[in-house]
Amino acid sequence: MKIKPKKSLGQNFLIDRNILKIISDNGNIKSNNTIVEIGPGSGNLTRFLIDENPKKIITIEKDKNLVKELKIKFHDKINLINDDFLKVDLNFLRNENIIFFGNLPFNISSQILIKLIKLKIEGFKIEKLILMFQKEVAERIIANHDTNQYGRLSIISQWCMNIVKIKDIKPSSFYPMPKVDSTLLSFIPKQNYLKLEKIKTLEHVTNVFFNLRRKMVRKPMNILFEDANKISEKLQINLNSRPQNISCINYYKICEEYEKLLY
Ligand code: SAH
């Protein structure tokens, strides 16, 4: 059966064997790892993952035609779930040592990442994430403060993950070729990070700040706190700076203070 890639599902299949090998090698897969591949597509990466002999491989693919293909190709070497990754309940993975892989559909890549971060916060044993993003999104994920790319996605992603850029990847490594460059990132969960009651706090606080991206942070601080001056002094935050000038760690501390008001 010939596969006609669906644009609506972000289907750009990786065809460059060198890149596929780099992705699989960066997982550093051990025999006790459960591999979860998000959007396996035609199984190009899956084949490399199988060769690493993990404990098991679970693939989650939304396109039922591709799932049929994968079943024919790999039989019982993989567990196939035909569902939307954003909707699937992953509680059955709670006791597994998981490595997630995915050449992600670009239109929902940030939502997928947020779902994975939530799993980590909920105590899932995630060893690593090896994920492909549109280059521009990857730049936002790894951005430092004082840059234009810095924003909510950087702050939320870097909260509990150490993130390393593995490689930029050209459109010619894919079929069909995407219009943009891609970047492969590796995420390793942090042992120590500033614990918050809820990730919702971080989502809310960053939302309040970055909705007022061009304004001085005095404004969002006043929205969040009755005594913004006192909190700013304690955290040494300059109220005349802009949201993109505040470091990640300061955002986490702001969240900590905000939660003190709530709980
Ligand atoms: N990993 C493959 C395919 C990447 S293309 C490769 O590198 O060759 C992205 C894949 O994600 C496609 O197979 C697409 O069908 C699938 N996909 C798109 N949206 C999805 C969703 N919400 N849940 C699961 N898979 C999805």
mmCIF file of C-alpha atoms and ligand atoms in Angstrom:
data_model
loop_
_atom_site.group_PDB
_atom_site.id
_atom_site.type_symbol
_atom_site.label_atom_id
_atom_site.label_comp_id
_atom_site.label_asym_id
_atom_site.label_seq_id
_atom_site.Cartn_x
_atom_site.Cartn_y
_atom_site.Cartn_z
ATOM 1 C CA MET A 1 0.000 0.000 0.000
ATOM 2 C CA LYS A 2 1.337 3.429 -0.922
ATOM 3 C CA ILE A 3 1.114 5.983 1.859
ATOM 4 C CA LYS A 4 -0.078 9.428 0.888
ATOM 5 C CA PRO A 5 1.070 11.816 3.612
ATOM 6 C CA LYS A 6 -1.679 13.864 5.244
ATOM 7 C CA LYS A 7 -0.854 17.501 5.771
ATOM 8 C CA SER A 8 -3.593 17.921 8.382
ATOM 9 C CA LEU A 9 -1.821 15.404 10.623
ATOM 10 C CA GLY A 10 1.589 17.021 10.150
ATOM 11 C CA GLN A 11 2.916 14.006 8.319
ATOM 12 C CA ASN A 12 6.531 14.635 7.334
ATOM 13 C CA PHE A 13 8.259 11.301 7.503
ATOM 14 C CA LEU A 14 11.933 11.177 8.378
ATOM 15 C CA ILE A 15 13.835 9.420 5.643
ATOM 16 C CA ASP A 16 17.453 10.266 6.488
ATOM 17 C CA ARG A 17 18.988 7.162 8.064
ATOM 18 C CA ASN A 18 21.803 9.142 9.688
ATOM 19 C CA ILE A 19 19.272 11.297 11.528
ATOM 20 C CA LEU A 20 17.174 8.290 12.517
ATOM 21 C CA LYS A 21 20.302 6.720 13.982
ATOM 22 C CA ILE A 22 21.176 9.924 15.872
ATOM 23 C CA ILE A 23 17.678 10.035 17.369
ATOM 24 C CA SER A 24 17.758 6.443 18.491
ATOM 25 C CA ASP A 25 21.360 6.701 19.845
ATOM 26 C CA ASN A 26 20.490 9.768 21.889
ATOM 27 C CA GLY A 27 17.834 7.783 23.720
ATOM 28 C CA ASN A 28 20.574 5.619 25.233
ATOM 29 C CA ILE A 29 17.988 2.848 25.462
ATOM 30 C CA LYS A 30 18.473 0.129 28.078
ATOM 31 C CA SER A 31 16.766 -3.247 28.378
ATOM 32 C CA ASN A 32 14.505 -2.043 31.208
ATOM 33 C CA ASN A 33 13.151 0.930 29.270
ATOM 34 C CA THR A 34 9.644 1.199 27.950
ATOM 35 C CA ILE A 35 9.709 3.246 24.792
ATOM 36 C CA VAL A 36 6.765 5.381 23.813
ATOM 37 C CA GLU A 37 6.836 6.717 20.292
ATOM 38 C CA ILE A 38 4.440 9.543 19.544
ATOM 39 C CA GLY A 39 3.273 9.539 15.922
ATOM 40 C CA PRO A 40 5.344 6.662 14.516
ATOM 41 C CA GLY A 41 4.029 7.359 11.007
ATOM 42 C CA SER A 42 5.367 4.804 8.572
ATOM 43 C CA GLY A 43 7.669 3.338 11.226
ATOM 44 C CA ASN A 44 11.030 4.624 10.006
ATOM 45 C CA LEU A 45 12.223 5.493 13.498
ATOM 46 C CA THR A 46 10.336 2.586 15.073
ATOM 47 C CA ARG A 47 12.595 0.146 13.226
ATOM 48 C CA PHE A 48 15.690 1.694 14.795
ATOM 49 C CA LEU A 49 14.078 1.642 18.237
ATOM 50 C CA ILE A 50 13.213 -2.053 17.941
ATOM 51 C CA ASP A 51 16.872 -2.795 17.182
ATOM 52 C CA GLU A 52 17.820 -1.383 20.597
ATOM 53 C CA ASN A 53 15.882 -4.191 22.340
ATOM 54 C CA PRO A 54 13.983 -2.235 24.997
ATOM 55 C CA LYS A 55 11.561 -3.915 27.402
ATOM 56 C CA LYS A 56 8.679 -2.865 25.173
ATOM 57 C CA ILE A 57 7.664 -0.315 22.586
ATOM 58 C CA ILE A 58 4.332 1.457 22.614
ATOM 59 C CA THR A 59 3.401 3.552 19.621
ATOM 60 C CA ILE A 60 0.566 6.059 19.625
ATOM 61 C CA GLU A 61 -0.621 7.027 16.157
ATOM 62 C CA LYS A 62 -3.793 8.872 15.232
ATOM 63 C CA ASP A 63 -3.984 7.820 11.576
ATOM 64 C CA LYS A 64 -5.699 4.442 11.354
ATOM 65 C CA ASN A 65 -4.327 3.670 7.902
ATOM 66 C CA LEU A 66 -0.802 4.064 9.190
ATOM 67 C CA VAL A 67 -1.642 1.873 12.181
ATOM 68 C CA LYS A 68 -2.723 -0.884 9.776
ATOM 69 C CA GLU A 69 0.579 -0.545 7.941
ATOM 70 C CA LEU A 70 2.559 -0.657 11.159
ATOM 71 C CA LYS A 71 0.747 -3.805 12.233
ATOM 72 C CA ILE A 72 1.695 -5.534 9.011
ATOM 73 C CA LYS A 73 5.285 -4.308 9.268
ATOM 74 C CA PHE A 74 6.044 -5.022 12.905
ATOM 75 C CA HIS A 75 3.446 -7.590 14.112
ATOM 76 C CA ASP A 76 3.797 -8.038 17.856
ATOM 77 C CA LYS A 77 7.186 -6.315 18.134
ATOM 78 C CA ILE A 78 5.337 -3.158 19.136
ATOM 79 C CA ASN A 79 2.107 -2.277 20.972
ATOM 80 C CA LEU A 80 -0.046 -0.106 18.782
ATOM 81 C CA ILE A 81 -2.468 2.435 20.132
ATOM 82 C CA ASN A 82 -4.663 4.069 17.523
ATOM 83 C CA ASP A 83 -5.570 7.317 19.232
ATOM 84 C CA ASP A 84 -4.851 11.005 19.586
ATOM 85 C CA PHE A 85 -1.825 11.361 21.863
ATOM 86 C CA LEU A 86 -3.365 14.427 23.501
ATOM 87 C CA LYS A 87 -6.408 12.389 24.555
ATOM 88 C CA VAL A 88 -4.952 9.026 25.478
ATOM 89 C CA ASP A 89 -4.849 8.078 29.176
ATOM 90 C CA LEU A 90 -1.269 7.107 29.997
ATOM 91 C CA ASN A 91 -1.806 5.881 33.548
ATOM 92 C CA PHE A 92 -0.924 2.333 32.534
ATOM 93 C CA LEU A 93 2.676 3.593 32.166
ATOM 94 C CA ARG A 94 2.968 4.763 35.769
ATOM 95 C CA ASN A 95 5.478 2.129 36.857
ATOM 96 C CA GLU A 96 7.549 2.007 33.702
ATOM 97 C CA ASN A 97 10.961 3.587 33.082
ATOM 98 C CA ILE A 98 9.910 5.535 30.065
ATOM 99 C CA ILE A 99 11.727 7.193 27.204
ATOM 100 C CA PHE A 100 9.508 9.185 24.868
ATOM 101 C CA PHE A 101 10.446 9.663 21.227
ATOM 102 C CA GLY A 102 8.654 11.655 18.612
ATOM 103 C CA ASN A 103 9.114 13.439 15.371
ATOM 104 C CA LEU A 104 6.123 15.499 16.381
ATOM 105 C CA PRO A 105 3.300 16.826 14.242
ATOM 106 C CA PHE A 106 4.304 20.490 14.305
ATOM 107 C CA ASN A 107 0.845 21.993 14.814
ATOM 108 C CA ILE A 108 0.411 20.333 18.228
ATOM 109 C CA SER A 109 4.038 19.940 19.326
ATOM 110 C CA SER A 110 3.840 22.416 22.241
ATOM 111 C CA GLN A 111 0.649 20.812 23.553
ATOM 112 C CA ILE A 112 2.337 17.417 23.422
ATOM 113 C CA LEU A 113 5.326 18.771 25.330
ATOM 114 C CA ILE A 114 3.088 20.283 28.023
ATOM 115 C CA LYS A 115 1.322 16.932 28.433
ATOM 116 C CA LEU A 116 4.716 15.235 28.907
ATOM 117 C CA ILE A 117 5.829 17.815 31.470
ATOM 118 C CA LYS A 118 2.618 17.194 33.403
ATOM 119 C CA LEU A 119 3.382 13.470 33.475
ATOM 120 C CA LYS A 120 6.790 14.195 34.980
ATOM 121 C CA ILE A 121 5.207 16.438 37.622
ATOM 122 C CA GLU A 122 2.698 13.687 38.426
ATOM 123 C CA GLY A 123 5.576 11.379 39.264
ATOM 124 C CA PHE A 124 5.878 9.223 36.154
ATOM 125 C CA LYS A 125 9.375 7.759 35.838
ATOM 126 C CA ILE A 126 10.464 9.531 32.702
ATOM 127 C CA GLU A 127 14.131 9.071 31.878
ATOM 128 C CA LYS A 128 14.274 11.157 28.753
ATOM 129 C CA LEU A 129 12.380 12.794 25.943
ATOM 130 C CA ILE A 130 13.895 12.930 22.473
ATOM 131 C CA LEU A 131 11.650 15.161 20.409
ATOM 132 C CA MET A 132 11.723 16.896 17.049
ATOM 133 C CA PHE A 133 10.237 20.373 16.748
ATOM 134 C CA GLN A 134 9.941 23.046 14.175
ATOM 135 C CA LYS A 135 13.192 24.994 14.651
ATOM 136 C CA GLU A 136 11.437 28.189 15.671
ATOM 137 C CA VAL A 137 9.495 26.369 18.417
ATOM 138 C CA ALA A 138 12.667 24.642 19.652
ATOM 139 C CA GLU A 139 14.317 28.049 19.919
ATOM 140 C CA ARG A 140 11.453 29.246 22.094
ATOM 141 C CA ILE A 141 11.698 26.164 24.299
ATOM 142 C CA ILE A 142 15.410 26.634 25.052
ATOM 143 C CA ALA A 143 15.484 30.450 25.073
ATOM 144 C CA ASN A 144 17.060 32.385 27.928
ATOM 145 C CA HIS A 145 15.609 35.572 29.357
ATOM 146 C CA ASP A 146 16.497 38.871 27.666
ATOM 147 C CA THR A 147 15.867 37.359 24.238
ATOM 148 C CA ASN A 148 12.914 37.731 21.878
ATOM 149 C CA GLN A 149 12.255 33.992 21.798
ATOM 150 C CA TYR A 150 11.878 33.833 25.572
ATOM 151 C CA GLY A 151 8.342 33.336 26.833
ATOM 152 C CA ARG A 152 5.833 31.023 28.476
ATOM 153 C CA LEU A 153 7.026 27.939 26.620
ATOM 154 C CA SER A 154 10.641 28.513 27.764
ATOM 155 C CA ILE A 155 9.639 29.048 31.377
ATOM 156 C CA ILE A 156 7.284 26.071 31.581
ATOM 157 C CA SER A 157 9.629 23.717 29.688
ATOM 158 C CA GLN A 158 12.745 24.595 31.680
ATOM 159 C CA TRP A 159 10.983 24.310 35.034
ATOM 160 C CA CYS A 160 11.608 20.614 35.584
ATOM 161 C CA MET A 161 13.678 19.609 32.561
ATOM 162 C CA ASN A 162 17.278 20.091 31.479
ATOM 163 C CA ILE A 163 17.075 20.641 27.766
ATOM 164 C CA VAL A 164 19.847 20.139 25.237
ATOM 165 C CA LYS A 165 19.784 20.864 21.549
ATOM 166 C CA ILE A 166 21.053 17.842 19.670
ATOM 167 C CA LYS A 167 20.926 19.095 16.101
ATOM 168 C CA ASP A 168 19.225 21.296 13.537
ATOM 169 C CA ILE A 169 17.764 19.270 10.709
ATOM 170 C CA LYS A 170 17.181 20.335 7.128
ATOM 171 C CA PRO A 171 13.892 19.857 5.263
ATOM 172 C CA SER A 172 15.600 17.422 2.877
ATOM 173 C CA SER A 173 15.747 14.820 5.662
ATOM 174 C CA PHE A 174 11.963 14.476 5.443
ATOM 175 C CA TYR A 175 9.372 13.332 2.947
ATOM 176 C CA PRO A 176 7.476 15.389 2.045
ATOM 177 C CA MET A 177 9.877 18.242 2.768
ATOM 178 C CA PRO A 178 8.513 20.667 5.361
ATOM 179 C CA LYS A 179 8.756 24.380 4.576
ATOM 180 C CA VAL A 180 10.808 25.053 7.715
ATOM 181 C CA ASP A 181 13.925 23.749 9.437
ATOM 182 C CA SER A 182 13.573 21.382 12.363
ATOM 183 C CA THR A 183 15.509 20.900 15.578
ATOM 184 C CA LEU A 184 16.006 17.784 17.645
ATOM 185 C CA LEU A 185 15.963 18.333 21.418
ATOM 186 C CA SER A 186 16.712 16.086 24.358
ATOM 187 C CA PHE A 187 14.982 16.616 27.723
ATOM 188 C CA ILE A 188 16.189 15.086 30.967
ATOM 189 C CA PRO A 189 13.982 15.550 34.020
ATOM 190 C CA LYS A 190 15.610 17.550 36.831
ATOM 191 C CA GLN A 191 16.049 15.918 40.229
ATOM 192 C CA ASN A 192 15.829 19.244 41.995
ATOM 193 C CA TYR A 193 13.541 22.028 40.974
ATOM 194 C CA LEU A 194 11.379 24.505 42.807
ATOM 195 C CA LYS A 195 8.283 22.477 43.672
ATOM 196 C CA LEU A 196 4.891 24.066 43.159
ATOM 197 C CA GLU A 197 1.479 22.795 44.234
ATOM 198 C CA LYS A 198 0.176 22.966 40.702
ATOM 199 C CA ILE A 199 1.568 23.471 37.215
ATOM 200 C CA LYS A 200 -1.593 25.527 36.697
ATOM 201 C CA THR A 201 0.013 28.242 38.827
ATOM 202 C CA LEU A 202 2.896 28.462 36.390
ATOM 203 C CA GLU A 203 0.514 28.515 33.439
ATOM 204 C CA HIS A 204 -1.561 31.238 35.050
ATOM 205 C CA VAL A 205 1.302 33.442 36.248
ATOM 206 C CA THR A 206 3.154 33.330 32.931
ATOM 207 C CA ASN A 207 -0.106 34.032 31.151
ATOM 208 C CA VAL A 208 -0.691 37.174 33.192
ATOM 209 C CA PHE A 209 2.858 38.404 32.478
ATOM 210 C CA PHE A 210 3.091 37.563 28.796
ATOM 211 C CA ASN A 211 -0.355 38.893 27.944
ATOM 212 C CA LEU A 212 1.285 42.163 28.884
ATOM 213 C CA ARG A 213 4.508 41.375 27.052
ATOM 214 C CA ARG A 214 5.330 44.989 26.187
ATOM 215 C CA LYS A 215 4.349 46.450 29.544
ATOM 216 C CA MET A 216 6.515 46.908 32.607
ATOM 217 C CA VAL A 217 6.176 44.030 35.055
ATOM 218 C CA ARG A 218 4.745 46.412 37.654
ATOM 219 C CA LYS A 219 1.377 45.824 36.001
ATOM 220 C CA PRO A 220 1.204 41.996 36.099
ATOM 221 C CA MET A 221 2.742 42.043 39.593
ATOM 222 C CA ASN A 222 -0.058 44.338 40.724
ATOM 223 C CA ILE A 223 -2.642 42.048 39.170
ATOM 224 C CA LEU A 224 -1.239 39.039 41.036
ATOM 225 C CA PHE A 225 -0.306 40.565 44.380
ATOM 226 C CA GLU A 226 -1.863 43.035 46.737
ATOM 227 C CA ASP A 227 1.569 44.115 47.886
ATOM 228 C CA ALA A 228 3.612 43.837 44.706
ATOM 229 C CA ASN A 229 6.328 46.100 46.092
ATOM 230 C CA LYS A 230 7.084 43.831 48.989
ATOM 231 C CA ILE A 231 7.263 40.669 46.849
ATOM 232 C CA SER A 232 9.418 42.405 44.238
ATOM 233 C CA GLU A 233 11.817 43.593 46.885
ATOM 234 C CA LYS A 234 12.074 40.134 48.390
ATOM 235 C CA LEU A 235 12.760 38.526 44.994
ATOM 236 C CA GLN A 236 14.832 41.477 43.764
ATOM 237 C CA ILE A 237 12.660 42.042 40.756
ATOM 238 C CA ASN A 238 12.862 45.404 39.058
ATOM 239 C CA LEU A 239 9.268 46.520 38.466
ATOM 240 C CA ASN A 240 10.362 48.611 35.511
ATOM 241 C CA SER A 241 11.651 45.621 33.570
ATOM 242 C CA ARG A 242 9.586 43.708 30.975
ATOM 243 C CA PRO A 243 8.294 40.132 31.201
ATOM 244 C CA GLN A 244 11.096 38.832 28.980
ATOM 245 C CA ASN A 245 13.747 40.258 31.333
ATOM 246 C CA ILE A 246 12.661 38.116 34.283
ATOM 247 C CA SER A 247 14.659 34.893 34.644
ATOM 248 C CA CYS A 248 12.990 31.482 34.799
ATOM 249 C CA ILE A 249 13.975 31.004 38.426
ATOM 250 C CA ASN A 250 12.343 34.300 39.326
ATOM 251 C CA TYR A 251 9.123 33.208 37.636
ATOM 252 C CA TYR A 252 9.160 30.009 39.709
ATOM 253 C CA LYS A 253 9.690 32.094 42.836
ATOM 254 C CA ILE A 254 6.849 34.406 41.866
ATOM 255 C CA CYS A 255 4.652 31.295 41.524
ATOM 256 C CA GLU A 256 5.753 30.113 44.948
ATOM 257 C CA GLU A 257 4.700 33.451 46.447
ATOM 258 C CA TYR A 258 1.427 33.365 44.531
ATOM 259 C CA GLU A 259 0.624 29.899 45.845
ATOM 260 C CA LYS A 260 1.160 31.127 49.390
ATOM 261 C CA LEU A 261 -1.878 33.335 48.795
ATOM 262 C CA LEU A 262 -3.953 30.432 47.519
ATOM 263 C CA TYR A 263 -3.140 27.472 49.722
HETATM 264 N N1 SAH B 1 7.773 9.487 13.345
HETATM 265 C C1 SAH B 1 7.487 9.400 11.927
HETATM 266 C C2 SAH B 1 6.336 10.306 11.486
HETATM 267 C C3 SAH B 1 6.401 11.746 11.893
HETATM 268 S S1 SAH B 1 5.134 12.713 11.182
HETATM 269 C C4 SAH B 1 8.747 9.680 11.150
HETATM 270 O O1 SAH B 1 9.635 10.329 11.678
HETATM 271 O O2 SAH B 1 8.850 9.263 10.006
HETATM 272 C C5 SAH B 1 4.037 12.944 12.546
HETATM 273 C C6 SAH B 1 3.202 11.716 12.851
HETATM 274 O O3 SAH B 1 2.318 12.032 13.946
HETATM 275 C C7 SAH B 1 2.299 11.278 11.707
HETATM 276 O O4 SAH B 1 2.393 9.892 11.567
HETATM 277 C C8 SAH B 1 0.876 11.676 12.145
HETATM 278 O O5 SAH B 1 -0.134 10.842 11.626
HETATM 279 C C9 SAH B 1 0.998 11.537 13.652
HETATM 280 N N2 SAH B 1 0.035 12.337 14.413
HETATM 281 C C10 SAH B 1 -0.489 13.546 14.101
HETATM 282 N N3 SAH B 1 -1.289 14.000 15.075
HETATM 283 C C11 SAH B 1 -1.274 13.042 16.055
HETATM 284 C C12 SAH B 1 -1.904 12.926 17.326
HETATM 285 N N4 SAH B 1 -2.699 13.877 17.801
HETATM 286 N N5 SAH B 1 -1.673 11.810 18.067
HETATM 287 C C13 SAH B 1 -0.858 10.827 17.595
HETATM 288 N N6 SAH B 1 -0.230 10.894 16.401
HETATM 289 C C14 SAH B 1 -0.435 11.976 15.634
#
